[in-house]
Tab-separated table of C-alpha atoms and ligand atoms in Angstrom:
chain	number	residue	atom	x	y	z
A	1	UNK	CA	0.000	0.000	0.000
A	2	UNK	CA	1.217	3.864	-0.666
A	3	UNK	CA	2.953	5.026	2.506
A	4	UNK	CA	0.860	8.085	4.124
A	5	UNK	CA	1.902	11.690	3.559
A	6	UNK	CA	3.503	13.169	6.907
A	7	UNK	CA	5.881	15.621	5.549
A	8	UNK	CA	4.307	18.406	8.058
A	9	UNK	CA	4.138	16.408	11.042
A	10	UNK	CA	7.810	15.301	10.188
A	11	UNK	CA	8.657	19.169	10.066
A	12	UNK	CA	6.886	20.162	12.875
A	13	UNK	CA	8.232	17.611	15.028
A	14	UNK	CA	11.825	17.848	14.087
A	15	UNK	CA	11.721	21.575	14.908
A	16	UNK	CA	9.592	21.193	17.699
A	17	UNK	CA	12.783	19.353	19.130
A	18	UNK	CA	14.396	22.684	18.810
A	19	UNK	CA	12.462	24.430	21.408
A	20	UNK	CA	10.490	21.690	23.235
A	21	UNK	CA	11.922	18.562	25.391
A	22	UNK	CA	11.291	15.797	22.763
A	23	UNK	CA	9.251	18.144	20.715
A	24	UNK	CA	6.795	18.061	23.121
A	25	UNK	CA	4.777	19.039	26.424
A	26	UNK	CA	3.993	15.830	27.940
A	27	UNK	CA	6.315	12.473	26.886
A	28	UNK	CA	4.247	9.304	25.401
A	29	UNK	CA	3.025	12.163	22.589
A	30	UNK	CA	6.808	11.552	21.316
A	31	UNK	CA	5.687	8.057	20.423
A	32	UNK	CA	8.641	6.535	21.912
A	33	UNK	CA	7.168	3.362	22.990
A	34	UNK	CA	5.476	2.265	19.417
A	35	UNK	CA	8.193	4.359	16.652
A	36	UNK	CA	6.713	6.341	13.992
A	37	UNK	CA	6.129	9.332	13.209
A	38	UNK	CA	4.611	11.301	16.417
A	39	UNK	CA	1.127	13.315	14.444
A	40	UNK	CA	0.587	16.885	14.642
A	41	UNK	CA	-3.085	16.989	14.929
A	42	UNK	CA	-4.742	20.221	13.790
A	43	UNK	CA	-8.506	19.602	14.426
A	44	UNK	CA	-11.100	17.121	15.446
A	45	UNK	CA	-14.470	16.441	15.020
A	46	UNK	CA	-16.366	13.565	16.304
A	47	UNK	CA	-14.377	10.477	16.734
A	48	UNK	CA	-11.704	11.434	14.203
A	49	UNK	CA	-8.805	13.405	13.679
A	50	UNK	CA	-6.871	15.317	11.310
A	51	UNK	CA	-2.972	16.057	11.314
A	52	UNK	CA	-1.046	18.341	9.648
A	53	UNK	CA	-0.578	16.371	6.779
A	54	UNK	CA	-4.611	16.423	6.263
A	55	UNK	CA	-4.840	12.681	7.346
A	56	UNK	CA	-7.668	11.396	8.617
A	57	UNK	CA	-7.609	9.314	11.975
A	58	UNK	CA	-10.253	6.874	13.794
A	59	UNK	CA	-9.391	8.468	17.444
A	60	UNK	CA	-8.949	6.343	20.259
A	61	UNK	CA	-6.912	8.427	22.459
A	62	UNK	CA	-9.693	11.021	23.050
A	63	UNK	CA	-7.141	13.310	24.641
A	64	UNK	CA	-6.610	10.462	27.169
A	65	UNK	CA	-10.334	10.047	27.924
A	66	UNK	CA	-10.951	13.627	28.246
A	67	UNK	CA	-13.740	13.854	25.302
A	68	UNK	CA	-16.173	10.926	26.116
A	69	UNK	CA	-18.511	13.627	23.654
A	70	UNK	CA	-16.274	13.203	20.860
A	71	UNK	CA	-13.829	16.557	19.440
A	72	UNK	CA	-15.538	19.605	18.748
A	73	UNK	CA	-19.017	18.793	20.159
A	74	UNK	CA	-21.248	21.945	18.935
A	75	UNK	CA	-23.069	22.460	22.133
A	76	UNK	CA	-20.053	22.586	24.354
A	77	UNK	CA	-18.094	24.913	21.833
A	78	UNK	CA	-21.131	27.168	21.689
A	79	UNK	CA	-20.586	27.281	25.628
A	80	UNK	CA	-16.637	27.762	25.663
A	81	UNK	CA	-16.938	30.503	23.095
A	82	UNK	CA	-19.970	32.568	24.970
A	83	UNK	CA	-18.124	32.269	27.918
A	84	UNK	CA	-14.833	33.523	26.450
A	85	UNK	CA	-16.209	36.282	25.010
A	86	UNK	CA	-17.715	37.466	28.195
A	87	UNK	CA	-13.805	37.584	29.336
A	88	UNK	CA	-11.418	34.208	30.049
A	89	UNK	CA	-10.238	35.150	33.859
A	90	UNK	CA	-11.259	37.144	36.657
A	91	UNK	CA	-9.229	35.785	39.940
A	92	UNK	CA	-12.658	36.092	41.425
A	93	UNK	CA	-15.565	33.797	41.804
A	94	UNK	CA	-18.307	33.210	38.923
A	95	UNK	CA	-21.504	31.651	39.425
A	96	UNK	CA	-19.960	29.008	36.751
A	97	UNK	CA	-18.492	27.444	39.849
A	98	UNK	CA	-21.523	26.919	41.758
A	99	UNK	CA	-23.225	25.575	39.388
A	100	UNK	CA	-20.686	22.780	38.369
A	101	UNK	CA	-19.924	21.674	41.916
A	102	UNK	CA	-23.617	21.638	42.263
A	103	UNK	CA	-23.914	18.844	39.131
A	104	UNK	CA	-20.775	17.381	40.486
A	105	UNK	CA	-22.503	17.013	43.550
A	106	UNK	CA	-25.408	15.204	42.159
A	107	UNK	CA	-23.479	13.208	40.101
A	108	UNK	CA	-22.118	11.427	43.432
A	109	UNK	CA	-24.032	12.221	46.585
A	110	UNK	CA	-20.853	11.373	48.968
A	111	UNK	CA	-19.010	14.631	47.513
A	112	UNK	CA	-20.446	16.943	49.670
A	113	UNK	CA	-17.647	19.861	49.299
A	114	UNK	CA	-15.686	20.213	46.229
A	115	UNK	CA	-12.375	22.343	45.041
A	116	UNK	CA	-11.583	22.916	41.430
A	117	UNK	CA	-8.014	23.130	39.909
A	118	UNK	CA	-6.639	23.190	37.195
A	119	UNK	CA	-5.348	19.375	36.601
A	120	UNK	CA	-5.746	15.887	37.610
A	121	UNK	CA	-1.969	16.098	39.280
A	122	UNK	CA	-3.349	19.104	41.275
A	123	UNK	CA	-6.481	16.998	42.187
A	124	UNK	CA	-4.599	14.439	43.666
A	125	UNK	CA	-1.529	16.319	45.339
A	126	UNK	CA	-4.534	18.533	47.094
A	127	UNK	CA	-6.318	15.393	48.217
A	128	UNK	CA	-2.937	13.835	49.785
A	129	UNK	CA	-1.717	16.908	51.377
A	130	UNK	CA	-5.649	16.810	52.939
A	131	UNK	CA	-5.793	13.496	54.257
A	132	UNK	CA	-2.309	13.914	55.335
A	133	UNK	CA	-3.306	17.369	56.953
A	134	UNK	CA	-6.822	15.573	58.135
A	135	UNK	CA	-5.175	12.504	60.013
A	136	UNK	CA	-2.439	13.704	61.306
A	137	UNK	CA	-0.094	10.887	59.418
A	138	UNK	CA	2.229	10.909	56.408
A	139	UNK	CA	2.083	7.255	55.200
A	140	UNK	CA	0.134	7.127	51.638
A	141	UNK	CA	-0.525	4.178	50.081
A	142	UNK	CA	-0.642	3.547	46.246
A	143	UNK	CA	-0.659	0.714	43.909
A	144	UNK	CA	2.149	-0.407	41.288
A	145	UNK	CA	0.763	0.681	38.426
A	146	UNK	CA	-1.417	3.561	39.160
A	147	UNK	CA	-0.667	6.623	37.980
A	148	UNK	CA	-2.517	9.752	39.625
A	149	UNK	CA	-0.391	12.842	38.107
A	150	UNK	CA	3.432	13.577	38.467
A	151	UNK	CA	3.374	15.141	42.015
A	152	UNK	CA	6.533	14.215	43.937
A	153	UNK	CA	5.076	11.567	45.936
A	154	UNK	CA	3.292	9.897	43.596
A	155	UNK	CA	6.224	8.946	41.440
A	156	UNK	CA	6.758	5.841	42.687
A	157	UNK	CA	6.381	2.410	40.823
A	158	UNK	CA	3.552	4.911	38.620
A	159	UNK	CA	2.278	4.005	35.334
A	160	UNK	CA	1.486	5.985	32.075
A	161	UNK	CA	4.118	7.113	30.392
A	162	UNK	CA	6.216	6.452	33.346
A	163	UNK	CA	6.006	2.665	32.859
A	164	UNK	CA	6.695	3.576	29.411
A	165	UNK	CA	9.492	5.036	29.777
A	166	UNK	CA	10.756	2.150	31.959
A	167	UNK	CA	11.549	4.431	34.711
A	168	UNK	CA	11.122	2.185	38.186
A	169	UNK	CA	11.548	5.878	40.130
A	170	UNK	CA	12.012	9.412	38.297
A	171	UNK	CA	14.710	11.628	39.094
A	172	UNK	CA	14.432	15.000	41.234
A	173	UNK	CA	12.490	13.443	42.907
A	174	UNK	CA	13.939	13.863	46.954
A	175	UNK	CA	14.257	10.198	48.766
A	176	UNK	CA	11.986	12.003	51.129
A	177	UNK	CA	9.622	12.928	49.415
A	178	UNK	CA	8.752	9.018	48.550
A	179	UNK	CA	9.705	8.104	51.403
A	180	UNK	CA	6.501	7.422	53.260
A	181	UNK	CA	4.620	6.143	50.404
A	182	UNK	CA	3.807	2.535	50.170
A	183	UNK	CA	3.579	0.814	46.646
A	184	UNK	CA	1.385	-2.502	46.846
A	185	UNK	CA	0.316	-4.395	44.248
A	186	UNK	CA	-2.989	-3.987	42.958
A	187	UNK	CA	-5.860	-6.291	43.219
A	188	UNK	CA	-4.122	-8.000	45.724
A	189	UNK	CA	-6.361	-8.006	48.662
A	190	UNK	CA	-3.491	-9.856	51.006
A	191	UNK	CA	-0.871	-7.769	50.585
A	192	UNK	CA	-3.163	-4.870	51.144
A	193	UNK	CA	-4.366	-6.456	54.637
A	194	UNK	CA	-1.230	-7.233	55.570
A	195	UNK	CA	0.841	-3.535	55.190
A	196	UNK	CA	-2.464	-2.521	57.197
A	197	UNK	CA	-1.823	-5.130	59.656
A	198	UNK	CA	1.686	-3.976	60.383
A	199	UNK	CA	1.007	-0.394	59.685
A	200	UNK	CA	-2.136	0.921	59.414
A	201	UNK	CA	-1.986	3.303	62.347
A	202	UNK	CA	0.489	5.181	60.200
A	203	UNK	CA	-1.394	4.947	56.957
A	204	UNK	CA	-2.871	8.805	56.092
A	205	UNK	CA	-4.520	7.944	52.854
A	206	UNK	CA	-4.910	4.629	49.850
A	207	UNK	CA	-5.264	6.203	46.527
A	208	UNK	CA	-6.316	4.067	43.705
A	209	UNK	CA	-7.870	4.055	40.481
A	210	UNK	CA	-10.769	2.481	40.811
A	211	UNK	CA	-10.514	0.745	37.369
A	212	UNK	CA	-6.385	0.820	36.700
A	213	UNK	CA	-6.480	2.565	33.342
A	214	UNK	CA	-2.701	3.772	33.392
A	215	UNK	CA	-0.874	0.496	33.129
A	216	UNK	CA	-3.547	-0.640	30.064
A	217	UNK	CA	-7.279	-1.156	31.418
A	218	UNK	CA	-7.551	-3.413	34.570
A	219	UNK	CA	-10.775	-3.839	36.701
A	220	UNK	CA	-10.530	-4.294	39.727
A	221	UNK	CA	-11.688	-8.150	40.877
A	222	UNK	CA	-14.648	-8.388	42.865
A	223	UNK	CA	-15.113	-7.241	46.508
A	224	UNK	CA	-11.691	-5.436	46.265
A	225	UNK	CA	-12.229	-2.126	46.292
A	226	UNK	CA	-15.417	-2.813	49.096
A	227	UNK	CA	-12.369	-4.838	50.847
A	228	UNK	CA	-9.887	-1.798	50.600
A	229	UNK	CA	-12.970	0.913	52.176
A	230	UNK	CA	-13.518	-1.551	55.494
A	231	UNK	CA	-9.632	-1.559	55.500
A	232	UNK	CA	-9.526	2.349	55.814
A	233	UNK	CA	-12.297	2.513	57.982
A	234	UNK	CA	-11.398	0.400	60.511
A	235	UNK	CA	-7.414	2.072	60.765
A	236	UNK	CA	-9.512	5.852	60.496
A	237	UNK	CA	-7.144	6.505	56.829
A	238	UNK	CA	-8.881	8.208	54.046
A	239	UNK	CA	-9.858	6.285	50.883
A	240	UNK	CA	-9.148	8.149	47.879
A	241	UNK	CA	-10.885	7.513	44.688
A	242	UNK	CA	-9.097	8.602	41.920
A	243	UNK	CA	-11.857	8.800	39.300
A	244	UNK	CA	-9.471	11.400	37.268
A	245	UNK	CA	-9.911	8.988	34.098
A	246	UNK	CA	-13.332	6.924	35.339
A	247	UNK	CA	-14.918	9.964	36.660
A	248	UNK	CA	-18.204	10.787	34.216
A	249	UNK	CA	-16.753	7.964	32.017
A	250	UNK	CA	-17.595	4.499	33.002
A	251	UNK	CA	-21.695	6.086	34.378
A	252	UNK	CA	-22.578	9.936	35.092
A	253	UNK	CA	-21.398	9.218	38.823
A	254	UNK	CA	-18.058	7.455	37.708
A	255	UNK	CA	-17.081	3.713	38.651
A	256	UNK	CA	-18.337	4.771	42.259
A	257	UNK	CA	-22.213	4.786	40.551
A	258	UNK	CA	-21.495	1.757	38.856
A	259	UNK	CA	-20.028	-0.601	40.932
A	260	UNK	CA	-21.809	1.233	44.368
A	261	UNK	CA	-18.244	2.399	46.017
A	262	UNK	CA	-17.964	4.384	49.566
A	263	UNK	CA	-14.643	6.499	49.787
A	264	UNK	CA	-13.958	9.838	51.813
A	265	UNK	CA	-12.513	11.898	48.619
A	266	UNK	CA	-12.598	11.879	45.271
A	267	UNK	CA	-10.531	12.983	42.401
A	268	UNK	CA	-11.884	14.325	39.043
A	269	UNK	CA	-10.569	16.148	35.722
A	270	UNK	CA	-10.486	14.768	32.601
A	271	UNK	CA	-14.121	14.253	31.390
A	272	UNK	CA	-15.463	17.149	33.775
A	273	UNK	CA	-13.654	20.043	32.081
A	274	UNK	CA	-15.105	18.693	28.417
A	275	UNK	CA	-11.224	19.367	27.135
A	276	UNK	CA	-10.322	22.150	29.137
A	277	UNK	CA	-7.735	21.988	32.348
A	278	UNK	CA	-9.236	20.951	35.054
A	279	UNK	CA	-9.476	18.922	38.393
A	280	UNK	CA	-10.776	18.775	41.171
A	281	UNK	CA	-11.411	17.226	44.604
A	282	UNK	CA	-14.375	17.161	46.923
A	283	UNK	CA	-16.006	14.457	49.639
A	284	UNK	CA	-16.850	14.629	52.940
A	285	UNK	CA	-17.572	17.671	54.618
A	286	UNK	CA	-16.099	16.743	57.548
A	287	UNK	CA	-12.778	16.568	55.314
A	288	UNK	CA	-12.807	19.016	53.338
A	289	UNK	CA	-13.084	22.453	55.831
A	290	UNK	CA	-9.490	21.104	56.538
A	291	UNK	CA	-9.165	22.949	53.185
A	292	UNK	CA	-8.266	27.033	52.921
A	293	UNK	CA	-9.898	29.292	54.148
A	294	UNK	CA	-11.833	26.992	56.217
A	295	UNK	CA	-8.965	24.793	57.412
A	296	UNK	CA	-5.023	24.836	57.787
A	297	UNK	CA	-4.516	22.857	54.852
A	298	UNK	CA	-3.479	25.446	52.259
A	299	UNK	CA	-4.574	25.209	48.614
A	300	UNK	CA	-4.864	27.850	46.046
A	301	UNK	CA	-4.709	28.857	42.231
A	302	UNK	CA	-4.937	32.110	40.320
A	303	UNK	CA	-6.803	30.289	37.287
A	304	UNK	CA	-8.557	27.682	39.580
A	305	UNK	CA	-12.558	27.393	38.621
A	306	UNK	CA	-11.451	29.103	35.703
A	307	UNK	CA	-14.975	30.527	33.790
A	308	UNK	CA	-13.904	28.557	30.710
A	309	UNK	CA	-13.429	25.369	31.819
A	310	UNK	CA	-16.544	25.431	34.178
A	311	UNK	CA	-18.374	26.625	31.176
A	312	UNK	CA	-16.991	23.200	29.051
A	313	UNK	CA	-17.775	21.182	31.723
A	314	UNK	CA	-21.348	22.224	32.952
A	315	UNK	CA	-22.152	21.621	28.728
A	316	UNK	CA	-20.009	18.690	28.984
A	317	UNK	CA	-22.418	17.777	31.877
A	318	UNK	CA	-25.857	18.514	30.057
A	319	UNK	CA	-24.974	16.806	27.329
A	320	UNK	CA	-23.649	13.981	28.954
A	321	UNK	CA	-27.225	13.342	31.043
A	322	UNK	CA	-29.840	14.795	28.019
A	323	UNK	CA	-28.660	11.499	26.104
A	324	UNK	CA	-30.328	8.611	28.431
A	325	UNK	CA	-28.586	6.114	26.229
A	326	UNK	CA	-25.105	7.493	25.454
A	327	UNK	CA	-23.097	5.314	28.218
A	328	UNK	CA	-24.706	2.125	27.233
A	329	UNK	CA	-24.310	2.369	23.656
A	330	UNK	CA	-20.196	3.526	23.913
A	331	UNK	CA	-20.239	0.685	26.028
A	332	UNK	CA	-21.860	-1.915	22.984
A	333	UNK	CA	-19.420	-0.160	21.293
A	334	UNK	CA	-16.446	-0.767	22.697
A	335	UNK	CA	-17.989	-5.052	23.825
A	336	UNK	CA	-18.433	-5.685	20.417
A	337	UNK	CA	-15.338	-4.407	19.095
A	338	UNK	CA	-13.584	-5.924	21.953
A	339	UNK	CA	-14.941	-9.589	21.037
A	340	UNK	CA	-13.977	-8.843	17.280
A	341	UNK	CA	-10.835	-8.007	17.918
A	342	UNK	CA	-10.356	-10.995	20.276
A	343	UNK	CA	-11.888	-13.369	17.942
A	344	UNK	CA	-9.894	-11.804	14.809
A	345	UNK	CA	-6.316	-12.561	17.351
A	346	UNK	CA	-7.482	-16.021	17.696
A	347	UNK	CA	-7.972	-16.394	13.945
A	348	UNK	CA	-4.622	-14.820	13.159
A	349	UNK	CA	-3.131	-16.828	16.010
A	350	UNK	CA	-1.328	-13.882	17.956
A	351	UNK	CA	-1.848	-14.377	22.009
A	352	UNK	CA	-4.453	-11.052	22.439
A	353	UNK	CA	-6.010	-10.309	25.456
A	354	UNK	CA	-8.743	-7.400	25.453
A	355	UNK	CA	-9.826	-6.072	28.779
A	356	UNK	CA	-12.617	-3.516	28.714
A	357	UNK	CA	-14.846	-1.738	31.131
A	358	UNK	CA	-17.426	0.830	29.992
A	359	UNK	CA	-16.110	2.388	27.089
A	360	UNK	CA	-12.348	2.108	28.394
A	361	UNK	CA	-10.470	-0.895	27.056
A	362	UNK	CA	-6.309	-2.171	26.136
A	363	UNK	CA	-5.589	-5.162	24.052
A	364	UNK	CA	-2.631	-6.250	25.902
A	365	UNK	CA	-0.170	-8.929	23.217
A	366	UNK	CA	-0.163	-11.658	25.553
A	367	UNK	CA	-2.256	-14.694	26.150
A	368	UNK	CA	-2.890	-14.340	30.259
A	369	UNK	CA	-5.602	-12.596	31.721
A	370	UNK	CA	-4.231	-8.901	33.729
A	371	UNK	CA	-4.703	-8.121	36.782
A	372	UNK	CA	-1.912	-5.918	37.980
A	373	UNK	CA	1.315	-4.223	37.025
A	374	UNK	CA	3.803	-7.548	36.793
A	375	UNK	CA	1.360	-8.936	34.254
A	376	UNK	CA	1.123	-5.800	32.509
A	377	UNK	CA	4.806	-5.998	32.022
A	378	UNK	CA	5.083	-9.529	30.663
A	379	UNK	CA	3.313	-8.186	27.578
A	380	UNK	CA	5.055	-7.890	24.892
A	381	UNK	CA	5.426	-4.433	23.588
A	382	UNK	CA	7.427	-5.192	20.375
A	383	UNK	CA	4.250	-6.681	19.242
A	384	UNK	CA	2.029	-3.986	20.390
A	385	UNK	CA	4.415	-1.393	18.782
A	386	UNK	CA	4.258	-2.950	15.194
A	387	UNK	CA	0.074	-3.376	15.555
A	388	UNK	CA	-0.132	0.236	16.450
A	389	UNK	CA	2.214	1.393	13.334
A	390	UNK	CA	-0.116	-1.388	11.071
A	391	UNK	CA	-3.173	0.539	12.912
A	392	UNK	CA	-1.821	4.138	12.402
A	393	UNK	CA	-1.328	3.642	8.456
A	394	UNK	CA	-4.868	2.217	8.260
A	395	UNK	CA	-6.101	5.162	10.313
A	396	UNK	CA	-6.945	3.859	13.244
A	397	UNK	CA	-4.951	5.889	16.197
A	398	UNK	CA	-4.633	4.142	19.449
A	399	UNK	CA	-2.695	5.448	22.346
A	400	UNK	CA	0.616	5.451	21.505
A	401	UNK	CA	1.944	2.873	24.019
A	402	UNK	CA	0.620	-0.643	25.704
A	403	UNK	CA	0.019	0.938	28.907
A	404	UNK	CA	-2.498	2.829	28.670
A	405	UNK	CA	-6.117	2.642	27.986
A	406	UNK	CA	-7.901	3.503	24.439
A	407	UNK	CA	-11.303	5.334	25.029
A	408	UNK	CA	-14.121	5.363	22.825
A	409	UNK	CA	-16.554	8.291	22.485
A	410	UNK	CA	-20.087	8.704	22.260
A	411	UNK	CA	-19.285	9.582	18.263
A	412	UNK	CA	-18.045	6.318	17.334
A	413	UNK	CA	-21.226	4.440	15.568
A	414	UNK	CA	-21.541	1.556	13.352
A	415	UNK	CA	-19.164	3.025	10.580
A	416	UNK	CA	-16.618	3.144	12.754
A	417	UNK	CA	-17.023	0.016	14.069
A	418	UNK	CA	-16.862	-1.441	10.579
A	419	UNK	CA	-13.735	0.720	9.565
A	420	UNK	CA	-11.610	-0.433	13.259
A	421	UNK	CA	-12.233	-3.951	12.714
A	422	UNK	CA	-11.488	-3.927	9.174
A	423	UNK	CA	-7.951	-2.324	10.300
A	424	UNK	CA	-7.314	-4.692	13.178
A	425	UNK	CA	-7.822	-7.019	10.960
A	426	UNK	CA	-5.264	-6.272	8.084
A	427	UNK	CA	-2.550	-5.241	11.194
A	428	UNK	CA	-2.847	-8.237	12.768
A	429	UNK	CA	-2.431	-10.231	9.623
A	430	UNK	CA	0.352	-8.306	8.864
A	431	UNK	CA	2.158	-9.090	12.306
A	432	UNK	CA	1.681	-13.146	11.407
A	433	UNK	CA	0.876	-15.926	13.762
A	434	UNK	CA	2.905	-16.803	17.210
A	435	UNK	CA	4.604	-13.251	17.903
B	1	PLP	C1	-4.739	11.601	33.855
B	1	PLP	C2	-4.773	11.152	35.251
B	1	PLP	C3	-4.254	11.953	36.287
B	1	PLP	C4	-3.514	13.216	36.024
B	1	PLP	O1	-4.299	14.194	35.433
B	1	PLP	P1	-3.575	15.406	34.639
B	1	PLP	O2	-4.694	16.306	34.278
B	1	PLP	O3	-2.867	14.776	33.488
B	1	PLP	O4	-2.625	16.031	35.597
B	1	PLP	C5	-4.458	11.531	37.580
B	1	PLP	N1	-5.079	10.376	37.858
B	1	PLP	C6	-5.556	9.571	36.896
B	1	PLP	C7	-6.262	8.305	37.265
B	1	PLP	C8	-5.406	9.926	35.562
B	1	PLP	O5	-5.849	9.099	34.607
């Protein structure tokens, strides 16, 4: 077949390198992982993309789950530009504010107090320093695999693009500052009861995703996350929920709504700003007047609740609940492409396994089921490198590395159904049988 055009992107990227770390402003977009060309997109619409090079591309990155609506939804752009023209910062408070931590509010019952910011790393530093500041104890607990942001702390055994990278720590980062957090493995109820066992009276905070979507898309097994909320409980540590990615994505209230979750805080961004920066972190009451002004746990930012973003996300949010069956069809969507692609692996012989939840799912190259980080790792990412280059010339764009999830939007229909299995199926027959 003719090669695709990507003179532009080429360009762009090479000097891009000039004046940007790796060309660009956040790593895995370098497409180090997979090889290739890293795209220069230059507009969206629906559940495709075009670059530079006018290319057109089935998206399945969806700004890393951000645009569940799809790129360029009309109603939410109608509400971004009305609210931009009405001026894009004031440092003060806007009634945009209230009424999205209102609807956030509704969306889960148990967030009783909210604060936006501007990311999902600010979310989740916030939340830490809170239970931290709540409790009176430093130890935080995370799993191998999760990634929640790149705050100091955090940066320990995380996933995303710092699994791809390979990087088991990341430097800068002080010994201290990691010092008192505690990497477990995921869905591994034992190990979780026992580092309460010997430590739990130290233990501030867990923070997990509640489905792992940063080491490729891994549910969590039954009873585990109900296992890890009695575990809290009972040692008076705050359960996090970082719905950052799941958040508005897997229901309106997040995995919390659909697999009925208790937690003390939350974390959100992604889906609730509709595509523009945002975070946030609300729960308990109790909790949150720890927070400034209320509390002595300080928190602040000049373009925090910023009128645009509250304006993408409160459309974001109407749109999201005036289509009763949007969540159930993305989530056909991505079942039925998830059993064609499995079934076209079989067929081809190349040990595929496709994990999906909602309309989040990774089809990790190897033939085990995964549960955690260490079987994440087994895959093998030579494979998943050369089906993503077969994908990207048949314009199909998956994230860019096997670590991650791919999300589907409420804009990919039967068409696109057809045109993603028809490319899965060509790149896996072009990868051949026992990789
Ligand atoms: C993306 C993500 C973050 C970080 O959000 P940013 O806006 O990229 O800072 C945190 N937690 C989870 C679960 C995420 O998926």
């Amino acid at each position: 077949m003719e090669a695709m055009k990507l003179d532009r992107s080429i360009q762009l990227q090479r000097q891009a390198e000039r004046f940007l770390p790796g060309g660009v402003d956040s790593p895995v977009r370098a497409f180090r992982a997979v090889g290739g060309t890293p795209r220069w997109i230059e507009r969206g619409d629906g559940a495709y993309l075009w670059d530079a090079d006018g290319n057109r591309y089935l998206d399945f990155i969806g700004s890393w789950g951000a645009m569940l609506l799809g790129h360029a939804d009309p109603q939410v752009t109608a509400a971004v530009r009305a609210a931009a023209a009405d001026g894009s910062s004031f440092g003060l408070s806007t009634p945009g504010e209230l009424a999205l931590a209102r609807r956030a509010a509704a969306a889960n019952p148990a967030v009783e107090m909210i604060r936006f910011v501007n990311s999902g790393t600010e979310a989740t530093m916030s939340a830490l320093r809170l239970a931290r500041g709540f409790t009176g104890r430093e130890v935080v607990v995370k799993f191998a695999g999760g990634y929640h942001g790149h705050a100091d702390l955090l940066l320990a055994e995380a996933g995303s693009g710092v699994a791809t990278l390979g990087l088991a720590s990341c430097a800068g980062v002080a010994a201290g500052a990691v010092a008192a957090t505690l990497v477990l493995p995921y869905n591994d109820l034992a190990a979780a009861e026992s580092a309460f066992g010997e430590r739990g009276g130290e233990i501030a905070a867990v923070i997990v995703e509640p489905v792992a979507g940063n080491m490729g898309c891994v549910p969590p097994e039954p009873g585990y996350l109900a296992a890890l909320r009695r575990l809290t409980a009972v040692a008076g540590a705050v359960l996090i929920l970082d719905e950052v990615m799941t958040g508005f994505r897997l229901a309106f209230g997040g995995a919390t709504e659909r697999f009925g979750l208790e937690a003390d805080l939350w974390t959100y961004g992604k889906v609730l700003g509709g595509g523009l920066p945002i975070g946030a972190y609300g729960g308990r009451a109790e909790i949150m007047r720890q927070v400034s002004p209320l509390g002595p746990v300080y928190q602040a930012g000049t373009l925090a609740g910023n009128p645009l973003a509250m304006a993408a996300g409160l459309a974001t949010l109407d749109r999201l609940q005036q289509d009763a069956e949007g969540y159930a069809r993305a989530e056909r969507w991505t079942a039925d492409f998830a059993a064609g692609l499995g079934e076209q692996a079989r067929r081809a012989g190349v040990p595929l396994t496709v994990q999906a939840e909602g309309s989040m799912f990774t089809a990790f190259f190897t033939d085990q089921p995964v549960r955690n980080f260490a079987a994440a790792q087994r895959c093998d990412t030579a494979a998943f490198a050369a089906f993503h280059r077969a994908l990207l010339e048949e314009g199909v764009l998956l994230p860019p590395a096997q670590f991650e999830a791919a999300f589907v939007s409420w804009r990919h229909g039967a068409a696109e159904l057809e045109l993603a299995l028809r490319a899965t199926g060509k790149a896996l027959a072009s990868l051949g049988p026992g990789i």
